[in-house]
CSV table of N, CA and C in Angstrom, one decimal:
chain,number,residue,atom,x,y,z
L,1034,UNK,N,79.1,34.0,149.6
L,1034,UNK,CA,80.4,33.2,150.1
L,1034,UNK,C,81.3,34.1,150.8
L,1035,UNK,N,81.6,33.7,152.0
L,1035,UNK,CA,82.6,34.4,152.8
L,1035,UNK,C,84.1,34.1,152.5
L,1036,UNK,N,85.0,34.6,153.0
L,1036,UNK,CA,86.4,34.5,152.8
L,1036,UNK,C,86.8,32.9,153.1
L,1037,UNK,N,86.3,32.5,154.2
L,1037,UNK,CA,86.6,31.1,154.8
L,1037,UNK,C,86.1,30.2,153.7
L,1038,UNK,N,84.9,30.4,153.3
L,1038,UNK,CA,84.3,29.4,152.3
L,1038,UNK,C,85.3,29.4,151.1
L,1039,UNK,N,85.6,30.6,150.5
L,1039,UNK,CA,86.5,30.7,149.5
L,1039,UNK,C,87.8,30.0,149.5
L,1040,UNK,N,88.5,30.2,150.7
L,1040,UNK,CA,89.7,29.6,151.0
L,1040,UNK,C,89.6,28.1,150.9
L,1041,UNK,N,88.5,27.7,151.5
L,1041,UNK,CA,88.3,26.1,151.6
L,1041,UNK,C,88.1,25.6,150.1
L,1042,UNK,N,87.4,26.3,149.3
L,1042,UNK,CA,87.1,25.8,148.0
L,1042,UNK,C,88.4,25.8,147.1
L,1043,UNK,N,89.1,26.9,147.3
L,1043,UNK,CA,90.4,26.9,146.5
L,1043,UNK,C,91.3,25.8,146.9
L,1044,UNK,N,91.5,25.5,148.3
L,1044,UNK,CA,92.1,24.4,148.7
L,1044,UNK,C,91.7,23.1,148.1
L,1045,UNK,N,90.4,22.9,148.1
L,1045,UNK,CA,89.9,21.7,147.5
L,1045,UNK,C,90.3,21.4,146.1
L,1046,UNK,N,90.0,22.6,145.3
L,1046,UNK,CA,90.4,22.6,143.9
L,1046,UNK,C,91.9,22.5,143.8
L,1047,UNK,N,92.6,22.9,144.6
L,1047,UNK,CA,94.3,22.7,144.5
L,1047,UNK,C,94.6,21.2,144.9
L,1048,UNK,N,93.8,20.3,145.2
L,1048,UNK,CA,94.1,19.0,145.8
L,1048,UNK,C,94.4,19.0,147.1
L,1049,UNK,N,93.8,19.9,148.0
L,1049,UNK,CA,94.0,19.8,149.4
L,1049,UNK,C,95.5,20.1,149.8
L,1050,UNK,N,96.1,21.2,149.1
L,1050,UNK,CA,97.4,21.6,149.5
L,1050,UNK,C,97.7,22.1,150.8
L,1051,UNK,N,96.7,22.6,151.5
L,1051,UNK,CA,96.6,23.1,153.0
L,1051,UNK,C,96.4,21.9,153.6
L,1052,UNK,N,97.0,21.7,154.8
L,1052,UNK,CA,96.7,20.5,155.7
L,1052,UNK,C,95.4,20.6,156.4
L,1053,UNK,N,94.8,19.5,156.7
L,1053,UNK,CA,93.4,19.4,157.2
L,1053,UNK,C,93.4,20.2,158.6
L,1054,UNK,N,94.3,20.2,159.5
L,1054,UNK,CA,94.2,21.1,160.7
L,1054,UNK,C,94.3,22.4,160.2
L,1055,UNK,N,95.0,22.9,159.3
L,1055,UNK,CA,95.0,24.3,159.0
L,1055,UNK,C,93.8,24.8,158.3
L,1056,UNK,N,93.1,24.0,157.5
L,1056,UNK,CA,91.8,24.3,157.0
L,1056,UNK,C,90.8,24.4,158.0
L,1057,UNK,N,90.9,23.7,159.0
L,1057,UNK,CA,89.9,23.7,160.1
L,1057,UNK,C,90.0,25.1,160.8
L,1058,UNK,N,91.4,25.4,160.9
L,1058,UNK,CA,91.7,26.7,161.7
L,1058,UNK,C,91.2,27.9,160.9
L,1059,UNK,N,91.3,27.8,159.4
L,1059,UNK,CA,90.9,28.9,158.7
L,1059,UNK,C,89.3,29.2,158.8
L,1060,UNK,N,88.7,27.8,158.9
L,1060,UNK,CA,87.3,27.9,159.1
L,1060,UNK,C,86.7,28.1,160.4
L,1061,UNK,N,87.7,28.3,161.4
L,1061,UNK,CA,87.3,28.6,162.7
L,1061,UNK,C,86.9,27.5,163.5
L,1062,UNK,N,87.2,26.2,163.2
L,1062,UNK,CA,86.6,25.1,163.8
L,1062,UNK,C,87.7,24.6,165.0
L,1063,UNK,N,87.2,24.1,166.0
L,1063,UNK,CA,88.1,23.5,166.9
L,1063,UNK,C,88.1,22.0,166.9
L,1064,UNK,N,89.3,21.3,166.5
L,1064,UNK,CA,89.2,19.9,166.3
L,1064,UNK,C,90.1,19.3,167.3
L,1065,UNK,N,90.8,20.1,168.2
L,1065,UNK,CA,91.7,19.5,169.2
L,1065,UNK,C,91.0,19.8,170.6
L,1066,UNK,N,90.3,18.8,171.1
L,1066,UNK,CA,89.7,19.1,172.3
L,1066,UNK,C,90.4,18.6,173.6
L,1067,UNK,N,91.7,18.2,173.2
L,1067,UNK,CA,92.5,17.7,174.5
L,1067,UNK,C,93.4,18.8,174.9
L,1068,UNK,N,94.5,18.3,175.6
L,1068,UNK,CA,95.4,19.2,176.2
L,1068,UNK,C,96.1,20.0,175.1
L,1069,UNK,N,96.5,21.2,175.5
L,1069,UNK,CA,97.5,22.1,174.5
L,1069,UNK,C,98.5,22.6,175.1
L,1070,UNK,N,99.6,23.0,174.4
L,1070,UNK,CA,100.7,23.7,175.0
L,1070,UNK,C,100.5,25.0,175.3
L,1071,UNK,N,100.7,25.5,176.5
L,1071,UNK,CA,100.6,27.0,176.9
L,1071,UNK,C,101.6,27.8,176.3
L,1072,UNK,N,101.3,28.8,175.6
L,1072,UNK,CA,102.2,29.7,174.8
L,1072,UNK,C,102.4,30.9,175.8
L,1073,UNK,N,103.6,31.3,176.0
L,1073,UNK,CA,104.0,32.5,176.8
L,1073,UNK,C,103.8,33.8,175.8
L,1074,UNK,N,104.0,34.8,176.5
L,1074,UNK,CA,103.9,36.1,175.6
L,1074,UNK,C,105.2,36.2,174.9
L,1075,UNK,N,106.4,35.7,175.4
L,1075,UNK,CA,107.6,35.7,174.7
L,1075,UNK,C,107.7,34.9,173.5
L,1076,UNK,N,107.1,33.6,173.7
L,1076,UNK,CA,106.9,32.7,172.5
L,1076,UNK,C,106.2,33.4,171.4
L,1077,UNK,N,105.1,34.0,171.8
L,1077,UNK,CA,104.2,34.7,170.8
L,1077,UNK,C,104.9,35.8,170.2
L,1078,UNK,N,105.7,36.6,170.8
L,1078,UNK,CA,106.5,37.8,170.3
L,1078,UNK,C,107.6,37.1,169.3
L,1079,UNK,N,108.1,36.0,169.6
L,1079,UNK,CA,109.2,35.3,168.9
L,1079,UNK,C,108.5,34.8,167.6
L,1080,UNK,N,107.4,34.2,167.6
L,1080,UNK,CA,106.5,33.8,166.4
L,1080,UNK,C,106.4,35.0,165.5
L,1081,UNK,N,106.1,36.2,166.1
L,1081,UNK,CA,105.8,37.3,165.4
L,1081,UNK,C,107.0,37.8,164.6
L,1082,UNK,N,108.2,37.7,165.3
L,1082,UNK,CA,109.6,38.0,164.5
L,1082,UNK,C,109.7,37.2,163.5
L,1083,UNK,N,109.6,35.7,163.7
L,1083,UNK,CA,109.9,34.8,162.5
L,1083,UNK,C,108.9,35.0,161.5
L,1084,UNK,N,107.6,35.2,161.7
L,1084,UNK,CA,106.7,35.5,160.7
L,1084,UNK,C,107.1,36.6,159.9
L,1085,UNK,N,107.5,37.7,160.6
L,1085,UNK,CA,107.8,38.8,159.9
L,1085,UNK,C,109.1,38.9,158.9
L,1086,UNK,N,109.9,37.8,159.2
L,1086,UNK,CA,111.0,37.4,158.3
L,1086,UNK,C,110.4,36.8,157.1
L,1087,UNK,N,109.4,35.9,157.3
L,1087,UNK,CA,109.0,35.2,156.2
L,1087,UNK,C,108.2,36.2,155.3
L,1088,UNK,N,107.3,37.0,155.9
L,1088,UNK,CA,106.6,38.1,155.0
L,1088,UNK,C,106.9,39.4,155.8
L,1089,UNK,N,107.9,40.1,155.2
L,1089,UNK,CA,108.3,41.3,156.0
L,1089,UNK,C,107.5,42.4,155.4
L,1090,UNK,N,107.6,43.5,156.1
L,1090,UNK,CA,106.9,44.8,155.8
L,1090,UNK,C,107.7,45.4,154.6
L,1091,UNK,N,107.1,45.7,153.5
L,1091,UNK,CA,107.7,46.3,152.3
L,1091,UNK,C,106.7,47.6,152.0
L,1092,UNK,N,106.3,47.7,150.7
L,1092,UNK,CA,105.3,48.8,150.6
L,1092,UNK,C,103.9,48.4,151.2
L,1093,UNK,N,103.9,47.1,151.5
L,1093,UNK,CA,102.7,46.7,152.2
L,1093,UNK,C,103.0,46.1,153.7
L,1094,UNK,N,102.0,46.1,154.6
L,1094,UNK,CA,102.4,45.7,156.0
L,1094,UNK,C,103.0,44.3,156.0
L,1095,UNK,N,103.6,43.9,156.9
L,1095,UNK,CA,104.1,42.5,157.0
L,1095,UNK,C,103.3,41.6,157.9
L,1096,UNK,N,103.7,40.5,158.0
L,1096,UNK,CA,103.0,39.5,158.9
L,1096,UNK,C,102.9,39.9,160.4
L,1097,UNK,N,103.7,40.6,160.8
L,1097,UNK,CA,103.6,41.1,162.2
L,1097,UNK,C,102.5,42.1,162.3
L,1098,UNK,N,102.5,43.0,161.3
L,1098,UNK,CA,101.4,44.0,161.4
L,1098,UNK,C,100.0,43.3,161.2
L,1099,UNK,N,100.0,42.1,160.6
L,1099,UNK,CA,98.7,41.6,160.3
L,1099,UNK,C,98.2,40.6,161.4
L,1100,UNK,N,99.2,40.4,162.5
L,1100,UNK,CA,98.8,39.6,163.6
L,1100,UNK,C,98.8,38.1,163.3
L,1101,UNK,N,99.7,37.7,162.3
L,1101,UNK,CA,99.9,36.3,162.0
L,1101,UNK,C,100.0,35.5,163.2
L,1102,UNK,N,100.8,36.0,164.1
L,1102,UNK,CA,101.3,35.2,165.2
L,1102,UNK,C,100.1,34.8,166.2
L,1103,UNK,N,99.1,35.7,166.1
L,1103,UNK,CA,97.9,35.3,167.0
L,1103,UNK,C,97.2,34.0,166.1
L,1104,UNK,N,97.2,34.2,164.8
L,1104,UNK,CA,96.5,33.1,164.1
L,1104,UNK,C,97.3,31.8,164.4
L,1105,UNK,N,98.6,31.8,164.4
L,1105,UNK,CA,99.5,30.6,164.5
L,1105,UNK,C,99.2,29.9,165.8
L,1106,UNK,N,99.1,30.8,167.0
L,1106,UNK,CA,98.9,30.3,168.2
L,1106,UNK,C,97.5,29.7,168.2
L,1107,UNK,N,96.4,30.5,167.8
L,1107,UNK,CA,95.1,29.9,167.8
L,1107,UNK,C,94.9,28.5,167.1
L,1108,UNK,N,95.5,28.6,165.9
L,1108,UNK,CA,95.3,27.4,164.9
L,1108,UNK,C,96.2,26.1,165.6
L,1109,UNK,N,97.3,26.3,166.1
L,1109,UNK,CA,98.1,25.4,166.8
L,1109,UNK,C,97.4,24.8,168.0
L,1110,UNK,N,96.7,25.8,168.8
L,1110,UNK,CA,96.0,25.3,169.9
L,1110,UNK,C,94.7,24.6,169.6
L,1111,UNK,N,94.0,25.0,168.7
L,1111,UNK,CA,92.8,24.5,168.3
L,1111,UNK,C,92.6,23.4,167.4
L,1112,UNK,N,93.7,23.2,166.5
L,1112,UNK,CA,93.6,22.3,165.7
L,1112,UNK,C,94.8,21.3,165.4
L,1113,UNK,N,95.6,21.3,166.2
L,1113,UNK,CA,96.8,20.3,166.2
L,1113,UNK,C,97.0,19.6,167.5
L,1114,UNK,N,97.2,18.4,167.4
L,1114,UNK,CA,97.4,17.5,168.6
L,1114,UNK,C,98.5,18.1,169.5
L,1115,UNK,N,98.7,17.7,170.8
L,1115,UNK,CA,99.6,18.2,171.6
L,1115,UNK,C,100.8,17.8,171.2
L,1116,UNK,N,101.0,16.6,170.7
L,1116,UNK,CA,102.4,16.1,170.1
L,1116,UNK,C,102.9,17.0,169.0
L,1117,UNK,N,102.0,17.4,168.1
L,1117,UNK,CA,102.4,18.2,167.0
L,1117,UNK,C,102.8,19.6,167.5
L,1118,UNK,N,102.0,20.1,168.5
L,1118,UNK,CA,102.4,21.4,169.0
L,1118,UNK,C,103.6,21.4,169.7
L,1119,UNK,N,104.0,20.3,170.5
L,1119,UNK,CA,105.2,20.2,171.1
L,1119,UNK,C,106.3,20.1,170.2
L,1120,UNK,N,106.1,19.4,169.0
L,1120,UNK,CA,107.2,19.4,168.0
L,1120,UNK,C,107.4,20.9,167.4
L,1121,UNK,N,106.3,21.6,167.0
L,1121,UNK,CA,106.3,22.9,166.5
L,1121,UNK,C,107.1,23.8,167.5
L,1122,UNK,N,106.7,23.8,168.7
L,1122,UNK,CA,107.4,24.9,169.7
L,1122,UNK,C,108.8,24.4,169.9
L,1123,UNK,N,109.1,23.2,169.9
L,1123,UNK,CA,110.5,22.7,170.1
L,1123,UNK,C,111.3,23.2,168.9
L,1124,UNK,N,110.7,23.3,167.7
L,1124,UNK,CA,111.4,23.8,166.5
L,1124,UNK,C,111.7,25.3,166.7
L,1125,UNK,N,110.8,25.8,167.3
L,1125,UNK,CA,110.9,27.3,167.5
L,1125,UNK,C,112.1,27.5,168.5
L,1126,UNK,N,112.2,26.7,169.5
L,1126,UNK,CA,113.1,26.7,170.5
L,1126,UNK,C,114.4,26.5,170.1
L,1127,UNK,N,114.5,25.5,169.1
L,1127,UNK,CA,115.7,25.2,168.4
L,1127,UNK,C,116.2,26.3,167.6
L,1128,UNK,N,115.4,27.0,167.0
L,1128,UNK,CA,115.7,28.2,166.1
L,1128,UNK,C,116.4,29.3,167.2
L,1129,UNK,N,115.8,29.5,168.3
L,1129,UNK,CA,116.4,30.4,169.2
L,1129,UNK,C,117.8,29.9,169.7
L,1130,UNK,N,117.9,28.5,170.0
L,1130,UNK,CA,119.1,28.0,170.5
L,1130,UNK,C,120.3,28.1,169.5
L,1131,UNK,N,119.8,27.9,168.2
L,1131,UNK,CA,120.8,27.9,167.1
L,1131,UNK,C,121.2,29.5,166.9
L,1132,UNK,N,120.4,30.4,167.0
L,1132,UNK,CA,120.7,31.8,167.1
L,1132,UNK,C,121.7,32.2,168.1
L,1133,UNK,N,121.6,31.6,169.3
L,1133,UNK,CA,122.4,31.9,170.4
L,1133,UNK,C,123.8,31.4,170.2
L,1134,UNK,N,123.8,30.0,169.6
L,1134,UNK,CA,125.1,29.4,169.4
L,1134,UNK,C,125.8,30.1,168.3
L,1135,UNK,N,125.2,30.8,167.2
L,1135,UNK,CA,125.9,31.2,166.2
L,1135,UNK,C,126.1,32.6,166.4
L,1136,UNK,N,125.3,33.4,167.1
L,1136,UNK,CA,125.6,34.9,167.2
L,1136,UNK,C,125.7,35.2,168.6
L,1137,UNK,N,125.5,34.4,169.6
L,1137,UNK,CA,125.6,34.8,171.0
L,1137,UNK,C,124.4,35.5,171.4
L,1138,UNK,N,123.3,35.6,170.8
L,1138,UNK,CA,122.0,36.2,171.3
L,1138,UNK,C,120.9,35.5,170.8
L,1139,UNK,N,119.8,35.7,171.4
L,1139,UNK,CA,118.5,35.1,171.0
L,1139,UNK,C,118.1,35.7,169.5
L,1140,UNK,N,117.2,34.9,168.9
L,1140,UNK,CA,116.7,35.3,167.6
L,1140,UNK,C,116.0,36.8,167.7
L,1141,UNK,N,115.3,37.1,168.7
L,1141,UNK,CA,114.6,38.4,168.7
L,1141,UNK,C,115.6,39.5,168.7
L,1142,UNK,N,116.8,39.3,169.3
L,1142,UNK,CA,117.6,40.4,169.4
L,1142,UNK,C,118.6,40.5,168.2
L,1143,UNK,N,118.5,39.6,167.1
L,1143,UNK,CA,119.4,39.7,166.0
L,1143,UNK,C,118.9,40.9,165.2
L,1144,UNK,N,119.8,41.2,164.2
L,1144,UNK,CA,119.5,42.3,163.2
L,1144,UNK,C,118.8,41.4,162.2
L,1145,UNK,N,118.1,42.3,161.1
L,1145,UNK,CA,117.4,41.6,160.1
L,1145,UNK,C,118.3,40.7,159.2
L,1146,UNK,N,119.5,40.9,158.8
L,1146,UNK,CA,120.3,40.1,158.1
L,1146,UNK,C,120.6,38.8,158.8
L,1147,UNK,N,120.9,38.9,160.1
L,1147,UNK,CA,121.0,37.6,160.8
L,1147,UNK,C,119.9,36.8,161.0
L,1148,UNK,N,118.7,37.5,161.3
L,1148,UNK,CA,117.4,36.8,161.3
L,1148,UNK,C,117.3,35.9,160.0
L,1149,UNK,N,117.4,36.7,158.8
L,1149,UNK,CA,117.3,36.2,157.5
L,1149,UNK,C,118.2,34.9,157.4
L,1150,UNK,N,119.3,35.1,157.8
L,1150,UNK,CA,120.4,33.8,157.8
L,1150,UNK,C,119.9,32.7,158.6
L,1151,UNK,N,119.4,33.0,159.9
L,1151,UNK,CA,118.9,31.9,160.6
L,1151,UNK,C,117.7,31.1,160.0
L,1152,UNK,N,116.8,32.0,159.4
L,1152,UNK,CA,115.5,31.3,158.9
L,1152,UNK,C,116.1,30.5,157.7
L,1153,UNK,N,117.1,30.9,157.0
L,1153,UNK,CA,117.6,30.2,155.8
L,1153,UNK,C,118.1,29.0,156.3
L,1154,UNK,N,118.9,29.0,157.4
L,1154,UNK,CA,119.5,27.7,157.9
L,1154,UNK,C,118.3,26.7,158.5
L,1155,UNK,N,117.2,27.3,158.9
L,1155,UNK,CA,116.1,26.5,159.4
L,1155,UNK,C,115.4,25.8,158.3
L,1156,UNK,N,115.7,26.3,157.0
L,1156,UNK,CA,115.0,25.6,155.9
L,1156,UNK,C,115.6,24.4,155.7
L,1157,UNK,N,116.9,24.3,155.9
L,1157,UNK,CA,117.8,23.0,155.8
L,1157,UNK,C,117.8,22.1,157.0
L,1158,UNK,N,118.2,22.8,158.2
L,1158,UNK,CA,118.3,22.1,159.4
L,1158,UNK,C,117.1,21.4,160.0
L,1159,UNK,N,116.0,22.4,159.9
L,1159,UNK,CA,114.8,21.9,160.6
L,1159,UNK,C,113.6,22.0,159.6
L,1160,UNK,N,113.6,21.4,158.5
L,1160,UNK,CA,112.6,21.6,157.4
L,1160,UNK,C,111.3,21.3,157.9
L,1161,UNK,N,110.9,20.3,158.7
L,1161,UNK,CA,109.5,20.2,159.1
L,1161,UNK,C,108.9,21.4,159.8
L,1162,UNK,N,109.7,21.9,160.8
L,1162,UNK,CA,109.4,23.1,161.5
L,1162,UNK,C,109.1,24.3,160.5
L,1163,UNK,N,110.2,24.5,159.7
L,1163,UNK,CA,110.1,25.7,158.8
L,1163,UNK,C,108.8,25.6,157.9
L,1164,UNK,N,108.5,24.4,157.3
L,1164,UNK,CA,107.5,24.2,156.3
L,1164,UNK,C,106.2,24.6,157.0
L,1165,UNK,N,105.9,24.0,158.4
L,1165,UNK,CA,104.7,24.3,159.2
L,1165,UNK,C,104.7,25.8,159.4
L,1166,UNK,N,105.8,26.4,159.7
L,1166,UNK,CA,105.8,27.9,160.1
L,1166,UNK,C,105.4,28.7,159.0
L,1167,UNK,N,106.0,28.3,157.9
L,1167,UNK,CA,105.7,29.1,156.7
L,1167,UNK,C,104.1,28.9,156.2
L,1168,UNK,N,103.8,27.7,156.2
L,1168,UNK,CA,102.3,27.4,155.9
L,1168,UNK,C,101.4,28.2,156.8
L,1169,UNK,N,101.6,28.2,158.1
L,1169,UNK,CA,100.7,28.9,159.1
L,1169,UNK,C,100.8,30.3,158.8
L,1170,UNK,N,102.1,30.9,158.6
L,1170,UNK,CA,102.3,32.4,158.4
L,1170,UNK,C,101.6,32.9,157.1
L,1171,UNK,N,101.8,32.3,156.1
L,1171,UNK,CA,101.2,32.7,154.8
L,1171,UNK,C,99.8,32.6,154.8
L,1172,UNK,N,99.2,31.6,155.4
L,1172,UNK,CA,97.6,31.5,155.6
L,1172,UNK,C,97.2,32.4,156.6
L,1173,UNK,N,97.8,32.7,157.7
L,1173,UNK,CA,97.3,33.6,158.6
L,1173,UNK,C,97.5,35.1,157.9
L,1174,UNK,N,98.5,35.4,157.2
L,1174,UNK,CA,98.7,36.6,156.7
L,1174,UNK,C,97.6,37.0,155.5
L,1175,UNK,N,97.4,36.0,154.6
L,1175,UNK,CA,96.4,36.2,153.5
L,1175,UNK,C,94.9,36.2,153.8
L,1176,UNK,N,94.6,35.5,155.1
L,1176,UNK,CA,93.3,35.4,155.4
L,1176,UNK,C,93.0,36.6,156.4
L,1177,UNK,N,94.1,37.4,156.7
L,1177,UNK,CA,93.7,38.6,157.6
L,1177,UNK,C,93.3,39.8,156.8
L,1178,UNK,N,92.8,40.7,157.5
L,1178,UNK,CA,92.2,41.9,156.7
L,1178,UNK,C,93.3,42.7,156.0
L,1179,UNK,N,94.5,42.8,156.7
L,1179,UNK,CA,95.7,43.3,156.1
L,1179,UNK,C,96.1,42.6,154.8
L,1180,UNK,N,96.2,41.5,155.0
L,1180,UNK,CA,96.9,40.6,153.9
L,1180,UNK,C,95.8,40.7,152.6
L,1181,UNK,N,94.4,40.6,153.0
L,1181,UNK,CA,93.5,40.4,151.9
L,1181,UNK,C,93.1,41.8,151.2
L,1182,UNK,N,93.4,43.0,152.0
L,1182,UNK,CA,93.1,44.2,151.5
L,1182,UNK,C,94.4,45.1,151.0
L,1183,UNK,N,95.4,44.8,151.7
L,1183,UNK,CA,96.7,45.7,151.4
L,1183,UNK,C,97.6,44.9,150.4
L,1184,UNK,N,97.8,43.6,150.5
L,1184,UNK,CA,98.8,42.8,149.9
L,1184,UNK,C,98.1,42.4,148.5
L,1185,UNK,N,96.8,42.1,148.6
L,1185,UNK,CA,96.1,41.7,147.6
L,1185,UNK,C,95.0,42.7,147.1
L,1186,UNK,N,94.7,42.7,145.8
L,1186,UNK,CA,93.6,43.5,145.4
L,1186,UNK,C,92.3,43.0,145.9
L,1187,UNK,N,91.5,43.9,146.5
L,1187,UNK,CA,90.3,43.4,147.1
L,1187,UNK,C,89.0,44.2,146.6
L,1188,UNK,N,88.3,43.7,146.1
L,1188,UNK,CA,86.8,44.4,145.6
L,1188,UNK,C,85.7,43.6,146.4
L,1189,UNK,N,85.2,44.4,147.4
L,1189,UNK,CA,84.1,43.8,148.2
L,1189,UNK,C,82.8,43.4,147.3
L,1190,UNK,N,82.6,44.2,146.5
L,1190,UNK,CA,81.4,43.9,145.5
L,1190,UNK,C,81.8,43.8,144.2
L,1191,UNK,N,82.3,42.7,143.7
L,1191,UNK,CA,82.9,42.7,142.3
L,1191,UNK,C,81.8,42.9,141.2
L,1192,UNK,N,82.5,43.2,140.0
L,1192,UNK,CA,81.5,43.3,138.8
L,1192,UNK,C,81.3,42.0,138.2
L,1193,UNK,N,81.1,41.9,136.8
L,1193,UNK,CA,80.8,40.6,136.2
L,1193,UNK,C,82.1,39.8,136.2
L,1194,UNK,N,82.0,38.4,136.2
L,1194,UNK,CA,83.1,37.5,136.3
L,1194,UNK,C,83.8,37.5,134.9
L,1195,UNK,N,85.1,37.6,135.0
L,1195,UNK,CA,85.8,37.5,133.6
L,1195,UNK,C,87.0,36.5,134.1
L,1196,UNK,N,86.8,35.2,133.5
L,1196,UNK,CA,87.7,34.2,133.9
L,1196,UNK,C,89.2,34.4,133.7
L,1197,UNK,N,89.4,34.9,132.6
L,1197,UNK,CA,90.9,34.9,132.2
L,1197,UNK,C,91.2,36.3,131.7
L,1198,UNK,N,91.7,37.1,132.7
L,1198,UNK,CA,92.1,38.3,132.3
L,1198,UNK,C,93.6,38.6,132.6
L,1199,UNK,N,94.5,39.0,131.6
L,1199,UNK,CA,95.9,39.2,131.9
L,1199,UNK,C,96.2,40.4,132.9
L,1200,UNK,N,97.1,40.3,133.9
L,1200,UNK,CA,97.3,41.2,134.8
L,1200,UNK,C,98.3,42.2,134.2
L,1201,UNK,N,98.3,43.3,134.6
L,1201,UNK,CA,99.2,44.3,134.1
L,1201,UNK,C,100.6,44.3,135.0
L,1202,UNK,N,101.8,44.6,134.3
L,1202,UNK,CA,102.9,44.7,135.3
L,1202,UNK,C,102.8,45.4,136.5
L,1203,UNK,N,103.1,44.8,137.5
L,1203,UNK,CA,103.0,45.4,138.9
L,1203,UNK,C,101.5,45.3,139.6
L,1204,UNK,N,100.6,44.7,138.9
L,1204,UNK,CA,99.2,44.7,139.5
L,1204,UNK,C,99.2,43.5,140.5
L,1205,UNK,N,98.4,43.7,141.5
L,1205,UNK,CA,98.2,42.8,142.5
L,1205,UNK,C,97.4,41.7,142.2
L,1206,UNK,N,97.5,40.5,142.7
L,1206,UNK,CA,96.8,39.5,142.5
L,1206,UNK,C,95.4,39.6,143.4
L,1207,UNK,N,94.3,39.1,142.9
L,1207,UNK,CA,93.0,39.4,143.7
L,1207,UNK,C,92.9,38.6,144.8
L,1208,UNK,N,92.3,39.1,145.8
L,1208,UNK,CA,91.9,38.3,147.0
L,1208,UNK,C,90.7,37.6,146.8
L,1209,UNK,N,90.5,36.5,147.5
L,1209,UNK,CA,89.3,35.6,147.2
L,1209,UNK,C,88.2,36.2,148.2
C-alpha cells in the first residue's frame, strides 16, 4: 500500500473528514477539467508565507520547506471548480488587504508576530477561507516527504503490527 492509499483509507475510516476534492488531490486525480484561476508567482509566494505561519519551522522543517504551496496550487487547480478557486484566492487577497489596512504593508512584508496576528484574525473574519487554507496546508505538509519523514516517525519497512502501543513522552506520531 502506498502513502496515498493509506491517507484515503484513514480518511474513510474517519468518516470522510477530508473534503472530496482534497482527497482526489492527494490521490493525484484531476476532477476539474474546466477553467482554472491562473496563479501568479507572487500569489504562490504568498501562499507559502501563510502556510508557514500555520506550520512553522521549529525543530522540524515547516510548510514552506515542504513545498506545501505547490500542493495547494495543484489541488486547487485540478480538484476545485473555478468558483471555489475564485473564493479561495479572494480570501487570500482579503488577507493581504487586511494586512495593508492594519499595518500599512502587505502580508509578506510583515514580521512573524504580525503575520500570526493576521492569521488569527482570519480565523474569525474569514473562517471559510482559513479552514480551507489550513486543510490544504496540513494535508500538503503531512503527505510531503519532509512532513512524513521529519515531522512524523517514518519506518519504510515496518516490523510486526502492534495495534496499541503507548508513545513515550516526546515521541513522534507515526507516518502512514
